[in-house]
Amino acid sequence: MNKTLQAHLSLVIVNIIYAANFSIAKEVMPSHVQPFAFVLMRVAGALLLFWLVSAFFIKEKVDKKDLPYMAMLAVFGVALNQLLFLKGLSITQPINGAIIMTSNPII
C-alpha cells in the first residue's frame, strides 16, 4: 500500500472514530455512567495504554523539571476538556455537540 493511500485510509478511520464518539458517549451517559466517571475511565485507560507503550518501545526520558508542566497540561488539556465536553453532551443532543466541537476553532 502506498503512503498516500495509507494516510487517507488512516484519516477516514480517525474521522469515523471521532464521529462515533458523540453517539457512543451520549448512549452511555447519564443512564449508565456519569460524565466524571466516564472521563476517569478514559483518562485511566489512556494512561495505562501510553505507559505500556512507553515502557516497551520508547527510550526517551522526560526531565524531572518538566513533570509539573506535563501534569498541569494533562489536567487542563485533557481531563478538564473532556469533563466539560461530556457534561455538555449529557444535556444536549449528539448533533449539537458535534457542531459545537467542530466549530470550536472558529469561535
PDB file of C-alpha atoms in Angstrom:
ATOM      1  CA  MET A   1       0.000   0.000   0.000  1.00  0.00           C
ATOM      2  CA  ASN A   2       1.488   3.366  -0.935  1.00  0.00           C
ATOM      3  CA  LYS A   3       1.912   6.083   1.693  1.00  0.00           C
ATOM      4  CA  THR A   4      -0.735   8.410   0.249  1.00  0.00           C
ATOM      5  CA  LEU A   5      -3.409   5.725   0.323  1.00  0.00           C
ATOM      6  CA  GLN A   6      -2.343   4.702   3.829  1.00  0.00           C
ATOM      7  CA  ALA A   7      -2.589   8.323   5.027  1.00  0.00           C
ATOM      8  CA  HIS A   8      -6.051   8.778   3.507  1.00  0.00           C
ATOM      9  CA  LEU A   9      -7.269   5.485   4.950  1.00  0.00           C
ATOM     10  CA  SER A  10      -5.958   6.484   8.373  1.00  0.00           C
ATOM     11  CA  LEU A  11      -7.785   9.817   8.147  1.00  0.00           C
ATOM     12  CA  VAL A  12     -11.048   8.085   7.262  1.00  0.00           C
ATOM     13  CA  ILE A  13     -10.706   5.686  10.204  1.00  0.00           C
ATOM     14  CA  VAL A  14      -9.922   8.521  12.621  1.00  0.00           C
ATOM     15  CA  ASN A  15     -12.932  10.504  11.383  1.00  0.00           C
ATOM     16  CA  ILE A  16     -15.205   7.502  11.891  1.00  0.00           C
ATOM     17  CA  ILE A  17     -13.912   7.080  15.449  1.00  0.00           C
ATOM     18  CA  TYR A  18     -14.354  10.798  16.213  1.00  0.00           C
ATOM     19  CA  ALA A  19     -17.860  10.800  14.741  1.00  0.00           C
ATOM     20  CA  ALA A  20     -18.878   7.720  16.723  1.00  0.00           C
ATOM     21  CA  ASN A  21     -17.564   9.330  19.914  1.00  0.00           C
ATOM     22  CA  PHE A  22     -20.605  11.622  20.239  1.00  0.00           C
ATOM     23  CA  SER A  23     -23.229   8.911  19.793  1.00  0.00           C
ATOM     24  CA  ILE A  24     -21.451   6.345  21.966  1.00  0.00           C
ATOM     25  CA  ALA A  25     -20.855   8.831  24.776  1.00  0.00           C
ATOM     26  CA  LYS A  26     -24.465  10.023  24.642  1.00  0.00           C
ATOM     27  CA  GLU A  27     -25.731   6.435  24.738  1.00  0.00           C
ATOM     28  CA  VAL A  28     -23.651   5.630  27.821  1.00  0.00           C
ATOM     29  CA  MET A  29     -24.405   8.850  29.716  1.00  0.00           C
ATOM     30  CA  PRO A  30     -26.112   9.616  32.018  1.00  0.00           C
ATOM     31  CA  SER A  31     -28.140   6.413  32.369  1.00  0.00           C
ATOM     32  CA  HIS A  32     -25.141   4.103  32.852  1.00  0.00           C
ATOM     33  CA  VAL A  33     -22.157   6.304  33.711  1.00  0.00           C
ATOM     34  CA  GLN A  34     -21.886   9.905  34.896  1.00  0.00           C
ATOM     35  CA  PRO A  35     -19.625  12.293  32.932  1.00  0.00           C
ATOM     36  CA  PHE A  36     -16.953  12.446  35.662  1.00  0.00           C
ATOM     37  CA  ALA A  37     -16.709   8.646  35.867  1.00  0.00           C
ATOM     38  CA  PHE A  38     -16.579   8.412  32.071  1.00  0.00           C
ATOM     39  CA  VAL A  39     -13.679  10.891  31.947  1.00  0.00           C
ATOM     40  CA  LEU A  40     -11.917   8.992  34.720  1.00  0.00           C
ATOM     41  CA  MET A  41     -12.223   5.729  32.775  1.00  0.00           C
ATOM     42  CA  ARG A  42     -10.990   7.337  29.538  1.00  0.00           C
ATOM     43  CA  VAL A  43      -8.022   9.074  31.172  1.00  0.00           C
ATOM     44  CA  ALA A  44      -7.066   5.987  33.204  1.00  0.00           C
ATOM     45  CA  GLY A  45      -7.299   3.776  30.113  1.00  0.00           C
ATOM     46  CA  ALA A  46      -5.164   6.167  28.067  1.00  0.00           C
ATOM     47  CA  LEU A  47      -2.652   6.429  30.914  1.00  0.00           C
ATOM     48  CA  LEU A  48      -2.325   2.655  31.091  1.00  0.00           C
ATOM     49  CA  LEU A  49      -2.026   2.283  27.318  1.00  0.00           C
ATOM     50  CA  PHE A  50       0.575   5.037  26.929  1.00  0.00           C
ATOM     51  CA  TRP A  51       2.523   3.810  29.956  1.00  0.00           C
ATOM     52  CA  LEU A  52       2.715   0.300  28.486  1.00  0.00           C
ATOM     53  CA  VAL A  53       3.787   1.611  25.086  1.00  0.00           C
ATOM     54  CA  SER A  54       6.442   3.856  26.610  1.00  0.00           C
ATOM     55  CA  ALA A  55       7.731   1.070  28.852  1.00  0.00           C
ATOM     56  CA  PHE A  56       8.428  -1.239  25.924  1.00  0.00           C
ATOM     57  CA  PHE A  57       9.027   0.964  22.887  1.00  0.00           C
ATOM     58  CA  ILE A  58      10.112   4.493  23.830  1.00  0.00           C
ATOM     59  CA  LYS A  59      13.520   5.031  25.378  1.00  0.00           C
ATOM     60  CA  GLU A  60      13.369   8.827  25.644  1.00  0.00           C
ATOM     61  CA  LYS A  61      13.289  10.208  29.185  1.00  0.00           C
ATOM     62  CA  VAL A  62      11.453  13.313  30.385  1.00  0.00           C
ATOM     63  CA  ASP A  63      13.345  15.790  32.561  1.00  0.00           C
ATOM     64  CA  LYS A  64      12.035  15.902  36.120  1.00  0.00           C
ATOM     65  CA  LYS A  65      11.632  19.687  35.876  1.00  0.00           C
ATOM     66  CA  ASP A  66       9.086  19.172  33.066  1.00  0.00           C
ATOM     67  CA  LEU A  67       6.844  16.786  35.045  1.00  0.00           C
ATOM     68  CA  PRO A  68       4.805  19.524  36.831  1.00  0.00           C
ATOM     69  CA  TYR A  69       4.124  21.197  33.473  1.00  0.00           C
ATOM     70  CA  MET A  70       3.071  17.895  31.949  1.00  0.00           C
ATOM     71  CA  ALA A  71       0.767  17.204  34.901  1.00  0.00           C
ATOM     72  CA  MET A  72      -0.816  20.645  34.519  1.00  0.00           C
ATOM     73  CA  LEU A  73      -1.279  20.078  30.779  1.00  0.00           C
ATOM     74  CA  ALA A  74      -2.852  16.684  31.470  1.00  0.00           C
ATOM     75  CA  VAL A  75      -5.373  18.191  33.871  1.00  0.00           C
ATOM     76  CA  PHE A  76      -6.344  21.222  31.795  1.00  0.00           C
ATOM     77  CA  GLY A  77      -5.697  19.936  28.293  1.00  0.00           C
ATOM     78  CA  VAL A  78      -7.263  16.511  28.646  1.00  0.00           C
ATOM     79  CA  ALA A  79      -9.248  15.855  31.822  1.00  0.00           C
ATOM     80  CA  LEU A  80     -10.995  19.224  32.209  1.00  0.00           C
ATOM     81  CA  ASN A  81     -11.596  19.493  28.463  1.00  0.00           C
ATOM     82  CA  GLN A  82     -13.203  16.038  28.360  1.00  0.00           C
ATOM     83  CA  LEU A  83     -15.182  16.633  31.556  1.00  0.00           C
ATOM     84  CA  LEU A  84     -16.729  19.826  30.193  1.00  0.00           C
ATOM     85  CA  PHE A  85     -17.342  18.212  26.792  1.00  0.00           C
ATOM     86  CA  LEU A  86     -19.063  15.160  28.277  1.00  0.00           C
ATOM     87  CA  LYS A  87     -21.070  17.206  30.785  1.00  0.00           C
ATOM     88  CA  GLY A  88     -22.333  19.362  27.920  1.00  0.00           C
ATOM     89  CA  LEU A  89     -23.045  16.300  25.806  1.00  0.00           C
ATOM     90  CA  SER A  90     -25.065  14.766  28.643  1.00  0.00           C
ATOM     91  CA  ILE A  91     -27.517  17.699  28.494  1.00  0.00           C
ATOM     92  CA  THR A  92     -27.819  18.107  24.712  1.00  0.00           C
ATOM     93  CA  GLN A  93     -28.129  16.051  21.533  1.00  0.00           C
ATOM     94  CA  PRO A  94     -25.077  14.442  19.867  1.00  0.00           C
ATOM     95  CA  ILE A  95     -25.547  16.517  16.703  1.00  0.00           C
ATOM     96  CA  ASN A  96     -25.442  19.769  18.697  1.00  0.00           C
ATOM     97  CA  GLY A  97     -22.275  18.633  20.456  1.00  0.00           C
ATOM     98  CA  ALA A  98     -20.682  17.691  17.142  1.00  0.00           C
ATOM     99  CA  ILE A  99     -21.490  21.080  15.610  1.00  0.00           C
ATOM    100  CA  ILE A 100     -20.149  22.982  18.616  1.00  0.00           C
ATOM    101  CA  MET A 101     -16.940  20.919  18.841  1.00  0.00           C
ATOM    102  CA  THR A 102     -16.344  21.214  15.096  1.00  0.00           C
ATOM    103  CA  SER A 103     -16.829  24.982  15.141  1.00  0.00           C
ATOM    104  CA  ASN A 104     -14.589  25.494  18.202  1.00  0.00           C
ATOM    105  CA  PRO A 105     -11.570  26.698  16.183  1.00  0.00           C
ATOM    106  CA  ILE A 106     -13.757  29.331  14.514  1.00  0.00           C
ATOM    107  CA  ILE A 107     -15.283  30.523  17.790  1.00  0.00           C
TER     108      ILE A 107
END
